[in-house]
Amino acid sequence: MRYQAAPHIVESLSRTVREAVVVILSALLVAAGLKLFLIPHQLLSGGVAGTASVIGYLTNPKYISLIYFGINLPILLWGFVAVGKKYICLSMLCVACTTWFLTIIPQVQVTNDPILASIFGGVIIAGGIGFSLRAGGSSGGFDILGSIITRKRDVPMGTVLFVMDGVIILILGFMKSWDSALYAMLCTFVKSKVVDIIHIRHVKLTCFIVTKRKDEMVAQLNRLPHGVTVVNAEGGYSHEGNTMLMTVTTRYELAELRKAVIAVDPTAFVNVLETVEILGRFKRLA
């Protein structure tokens, strides 16, 4: 038994290391977008980074990294209780690395044009956020707050993030200038579009999984938060018997579901569809 378990442990460890590397590189992108494009022009990207930037612009910009970490800390602790623990652990790693990179990356004004800074800063930061989400974590901040809210209330994630980002942008407009607020809106818009391209636009997703390893797959999926529907299926070409499993999950849990499926049956056929609305029971984590 010891020798049979060893490959599984090695694969799990290897997967965890890959996820951690992706999250660290994602943190580097977020920090680079801020220090090279947005902070030199005193622009915002929205979210907790935007909140920390506003406070830093009004006090001392060199403390933005510490302010960023300080705001994220209670959100991460709350998320550790309310959301998946692995998701929050990867998010904690991303926040810690982003804080460190913000400290060591020199502030360089790559472009003198604030519009170009808003666009390219948004694209680079979105790359960090999107790849972090694909690895199963997040860049922290408002993503975690939005995840907690949408689990407890049937409110679209886009609406939640838009309201929170909007408040930060309005504060910047009143406290600094409306030109800066408009540039921040441009950056936030670009960022949201790029994240959608890299990751998933909708919060809820329906997954259809076709496999021959029914019992093992059902047992594995039952460890995840949401229910599974089992449908007996037949291959249209081969006429071989298969099992199709259907489950509805969220984009934050998709990475974990993907890993669970591959661990049981690497040859399984998986179709992921964006879900606009759900009627009936859908388990929300408390």
Coordinates of C-alpha atoms in Angstrom, one line a residue:
M1 CA 0.0 0.0 0.0
R2 CA 2.9 2.3 0.8
Y3 CA 4.3 2.0 -2.7
Q4 CA 0.9 2.4 -4.4
A5 CA 0.2 5.7 -2.5
A6 CA 3.6 7.2 -3.3
P7 CA 2.9 8.2 -7.0
H8 CA -0.4 9.9 -5.9
I9 CA 1.4 11.8 -3.2
V10 CA 4.1 12.9 -5.6
E11 CA 1.6 14.0 -8.2
S12 CA -0.4 16.0 -5.6
L13 CA 2.8 17.7 -4.3
S14 CA 3.8 18.5 -7.9
R15 CA 0.4 20.0 -8.6
T16 CA 0.6 22.1 -5.5
V17 CA 4.0 23.4 -6.4
R18 CA 2.8 24.3 -9.9
E19 CA -0.2 26.2 -8.4
A20 CA 2.1 28.0 -6.0
V21 CA 4.5 29.0 -8.8
V22 CA 1.6 30.3 -11.0
V23 CA 0.3 32.3 -8.0
I24 CA 3.7 33.9 -7.3
L25 CA 4.1 34.9 -11.0
S26 CA 0.6 36.3 -10.8
A27 CA 1.5 38.4 -7.8
L28 CA 4.6 39.7 -9.8
L29 CA 2.3 40.8 -12.6
V30 CA -0.1 42.6 -10.3
A31 CA 2.7 44.4 -8.5
A32 CA 4.5 45.3 -11.8
G33 CA 1.3 46.7 -13.2
L34 CA 0.9 48.9 -10.2
K35 CA 4.5 50.1 -9.8
L36 CA 5.3 50.6 -13.5
F37 CA 2.1 52.0 -14.8
L38 CA -0.6 53.1 -12.3
I39 CA 1.2 54.4 -9.2
P40 CA 3.6 56.8 -11.2
H41 CA 0.5 58.5 -12.6
Q42 CA -1.5 58.2 -9.3
L43 CA -4.1 56.0 -11.1
L44 CA -6.3 53.2 -9.7
S45 CA -7.0 49.6 -10.7
G46 CA -10.1 49.2 -8.5
G47 CA -10.4 46.7 -5.6
V48 CA -8.2 46.6 -2.5
A49 CA -5.2 47.7 -4.5
G50 CA -7.2 50.8 -5.5
T51 CA -8.3 51.5 -1.9
A52 CA -4.6 51.2 -0.7
S53 CA -3.5 53.5 -3.6
V54 CA -6.1 56.2 -2.7
I55 CA -4.9 56.1 1.0
G56 CA -1.3 56.2 -0.2
Y57 CA -1.8 59.1 -2.6
L58 CA -3.4 61.1 0.2
T59 CA -0.7 60.2 2.8
N60 CA 2.6 58.7 1.5
P61 CA 2.8 56.5 -1.7
K62 CA 5.7 54.5 -0.2
Y63 CA 3.3 52.9 2.3
I64 CA 0.9 51.5 -0.4
S65 CA 2.3 48.0 -0.1
L66 CA 1.8 47.9 3.7
I67 CA -1.7 49.5 3.4
Y68 CA -2.5 46.8 0.7
F69 CA -1.5 44.0 3.1
G70 CA -3.3 45.5 6.1
I71 CA -6.6 45.8 4.2
N72 CA -6.4 42.3 2.8
L73 CA -5.5 40.6 6.1
P74 CA -9.0 40.8 7.8
I75 CA -10.7 39.9 4.4
L76 CA -8.5 36.8 4.1
L77 CA -9.2 35.7 7.6
W78 CA -12.9 36.1 7.1
G79 CA -12.6 34.2 3.8
F80 CA -10.7 31.4 5.4
V81 CA -13.9 30.7 7.5
A82 CA -16.5 31.5 4.8
V83 CA -14.9 30.2 1.6
G84 CA -12.8 27.2 0.6
K85 CA -9.6 26.9 2.6
K86 CA -7.3 26.0 -0.3
Y87 CA -8.6 28.9 -2.3
I88 CA -7.9 31.3 0.6
C89 CA -4.4 29.7 1.2
L90 CA -3.4 30.4 -2.4
S91 CA -5.0 33.9 -2.1
M92 CA -2.9 34.5 1.0
L93 CA 0.3 33.5 -0.9
C94 CA -0.7 35.8 -3.7
V95 CA -1.3 38.8 -1.3
A96 CA 1.9 38.2 0.6
C97 CA 4.0 38.0 -2.6
T98 CA 2.2 41.0 -4.1
T99 CA 3.1 43.0 -1.0
W100 CA 6.7 41.9 -1.2
F101 CA 7.0 42.7 -4.9
L102 CA 5.4 46.1 -4.4
T103 CA 8.2 46.8 -1.9
I104 CA 11.2 45.7 -4.1
I105 CA 10.0 46.7 -7.6
P106 CA 11.2 50.3 -8.2
Q107 CA 8.7 52.9 -9.2
V108 CA 9.4 53.6 -12.9
Q109 CA 7.2 55.7 -15.2
V110 CA 7.2 53.5 -18.3
T111 CA 5.0 55.9 -20.3
N112 CA 4.1 59.6 -19.9
D113 CA 0.6 59.1 -21.3
P114 CA -1.9 58.3 -18.5
I115 CA -4.3 56.7 -21.0
L116 CA -1.6 54.2 -22.1
A117 CA -0.7 53.7 -18.5
S118 CA -4.4 52.9 -17.6
I119 CA -4.7 50.4 -20.5
F120 CA -1.5 48.6 -20.2
G121 CA -1.6 48.7 -16.4
G122 CA -5.1 47.2 -16.5
V123 CA -4.0 44.4 -18.9
I124 CA -0.9 43.4 -16.8
I125 CA -2.9 43.4 -13.6
A126 CA -5.7 41.5 -15.2
G127 CA -3.2 38.9 -16.3
G128 CA -2.1 38.4 -12.7
I129 CA -5.7 38.2 -11.5
G130 CA -6.8 35.8 -14.2
F131 CA -3.9 33.3 -13.9
S132 CA -4.3 33.4 -10.1
L133 CA -8.0 32.4 -10.5
R134 CA -7.1 29.6 -13.0
A135 CA -4.6 28.2 -10.4
G136 CA -7.4 28.0 -7.9
G137 CA -6.8 31.2 -5.8
S138 CA -7.3 34.9 -6.3
S139 CA -5.4 38.2 -5.9
G140 CA -7.4 38.8 -2.6
G141 CA -9.5 41.8 -1.7
F142 CA -12.8 42.4 -3.4
D143 CA -12.8 39.1 -5.2
I144 CA -13.0 37.3 -1.8
L145 CA -15.7 39.8 -0.5
G146 CA -17.7 39.3 -3.7
S147 CA -17.4 35.5 -3.4
I148 CA -18.7 35.6 0.2
I149 CA -21.6 37.9 -0.7
T150 CA -22.7 35.9 -3.7
R151 CA -22.6 32.7 -1.6
K152 CA -25.0 34.2 0.9
R153 CA -27.1 36.4 -1.4
D154 CA -28.2 35.8 -5.0
V155 CA -26.5 38.9 -6.3
P156 CA -24.4 38.7 -9.5
M157 CA -20.6 39.0 -8.8
G158 CA -20.3 41.6 -11.5
T159 CA -22.7 43.9 -9.7
V160 CA -21.0 43.4 -6.4
L161 CA -17.5 44.3 -7.8
F162 CA -18.9 47.2 -9.9
V163 CA -20.4 48.8 -6.8
M164 CA -17.3 48.3 -4.6
D165 CA -15.0 49.6 -7.4
G166 CA -17.3 52.4 -8.2
V167 CA -17.2 53.7 -4.6
I168 CA -13.4 53.7 -4.7
I169 CA -13.3 55.6 -8.0
L170 CA -15.9 58.2 -6.7
I171 CA -13.7 58.8 -3.6
L172 CA -10.7 59.3 -5.9
G173 CA -12.7 61.8 -8.0
F174 CA -13.8 63.8 -5.0
M175 CA -10.4 63.7 -3.2
K176 CA -8.1 64.2 -6.1
S177 CA -9.5 64.9 -9.6
W178 CA -12.2 63.6 -11.9
D179 CA -9.6 63.1 -14.7
S180 CA -7.9 60.5 -12.4
A181 CA -11.3 58.9 -11.7
L182 CA -12.1 58.6 -15.4
Y183 CA -8.7 57.0 -16.1
A184 CA -9.4 54.6 -13.2
M185 CA -12.7 53.7 -14.9
L186 CA -10.9 52.9 -18.1
C187 CA -8.4 50.8 -16.3
T188 CA -11.1 48.9 -14.4
F189 CA -13.0 48.3 -17.7
V190 CA -9.9 46.9 -19.5
K191 CA -9.0 44.8 -16.5
S192 CA -12.5 43.2 -16.3
K193 CA -12.5 42.3 -20.0
V194 CA -9.0 40.7 -19.9
V195 CA -9.9 38.7 -16.8
D196 CA -13.0 37.4 -18.6
I197 CA -10.8 36.3 -21.5
I198 CA -8.3 34.5 -19.3
H199 CA -10.7 33.0 -16.8
I200 CA -14.5 32.7 -16.7
R201 CA -17.0 35.5 -17.1
H202 CA -20.0 33.9 -15.2
V203 CA -19.9 33.1 -11.5
K204 CA -22.0 29.8 -11.8
L205 CA -21.0 27.1 -14.2
T206 CA -22.6 23.8 -15.2
C207 CA -20.2 20.9 -15.7
F208 CA -21.1 17.7 -17.7
I209 CA -18.6 14.9 -17.1
V210 CA -18.7 11.7 -19.2
T211 CA -16.7 8.8 -17.7
K212 CA -16.6 5.1 -17.4
R213 CA -15.4 5.2 -13.8
K214 CA -18.8 6.1 -12.3
D215 CA -18.4 5.1 -8.6
E216 CA -14.9 6.6 -8.1
M217 CA -15.9 9.8 -9.9
V218 CA -19.1 10.2 -7.9
A219 CA -17.3 9.5 -4.6
Q220 CA -14.7 12.2 -5.5
L221 CA -17.2 14.8 -6.6
N222 CA -19.3 14.2 -3.4
R223 CA -16.3 15.6 -1.5
L224 CA -16.9 19.0 -3.1
P225 CA -19.6 21.3 -1.9
H226 CA -22.3 20.8 -4.6
G227 CA -24.5 17.9 -5.5
V228 CA -24.1 15.6 -8.5
T229 CA -26.8 14.2 -10.9
V230 CA -26.0 10.8 -12.5
V231 CA -27.3 10.0 -16.0
N232 CA -26.8 6.7 -17.8
A233 CA -25.5 7.5 -21.3
E234 CA -24.5 5.7 -24.5
G235 CA -21.8 6.7 -27.0
G236 CA -23.5 7.7 -30.3
Y237 CA -20.6 6.2 -32.4
S238 CA -19.3 3.4 -30.3
H239 CA -22.6 2.5 -28.6
E240 CA -20.7 1.8 -25.5
G241 CA -22.2 2.5 -22.1
N242 CA -21.0 5.6 -20.2
T243 CA -22.0 7.6 -17.3
M244 CA -22.7 11.4 -17.5
L245 CA -22.5 13.4 -14.3
M246 CA -23.9 16.9 -14.0
T247 CA -23.0 19.4 -11.3
V248 CA -23.3 23.1 -10.9
T249 CA -20.4 24.9 -9.3
T250 CA -18.8 28.4 -9.1
R251 CA -15.9 29.8 -11.0
Y252 CA -13.9 29.9 -7.8
E253 CA -14.3 26.2 -7.3
L254 CA -13.8 25.2 -10.9
A255 CA -10.1 24.6 -10.6
E256 CA -10.7 22.2 -7.7
L257 CA -13.3 20.3 -9.6
R258 CA -11.0 20.1 -12.6
K259 CA -8.3 18.6 -10.5
A260 CA -10.7 16.1 -8.9
V261 CA -11.9 14.8 -12.3
I262 CA -8.4 14.4 -13.6
A263 CA -7.2 12.6 -10.5
V264 CA -9.9 9.9 -11.0
D265 CA -10.1 9.7 -14.8
P266 CA -7.6 11.7 -17.0
T267 CA -9.5 10.5 -20.1
A268 CA -12.9 11.8 -18.9
F269 CA -14.8 14.2 -21.3
V270 CA -15.7 17.4 -19.5
N271 CA -18.0 20.2 -20.9
V272 CA -18.2 23.4 -18.9
L273 CA -21.1 25.8 -19.7
E274 CA -21.8 29.3 -18.3
T275 CA -24.9 29.3 -16.2
V276 CA -27.0 32.5 -16.3
E277 CA -29.6 31.5 -13.7
I278 CA -30.5 28.7 -11.3
L279 CA -34.0 27.9 -10.0
G280 CA -34.2 25.6 -7.1
R281 CA -31.7 24.3 -4.6
F282 CA -28.1 25.4 -4.9
K283 CA -25.9 24.9 -1.9
R284 CA -24.2 28.1 -0.7
L285 CA -21.3 27.7 1.8
A286 CA -22.0 29.4 5.1

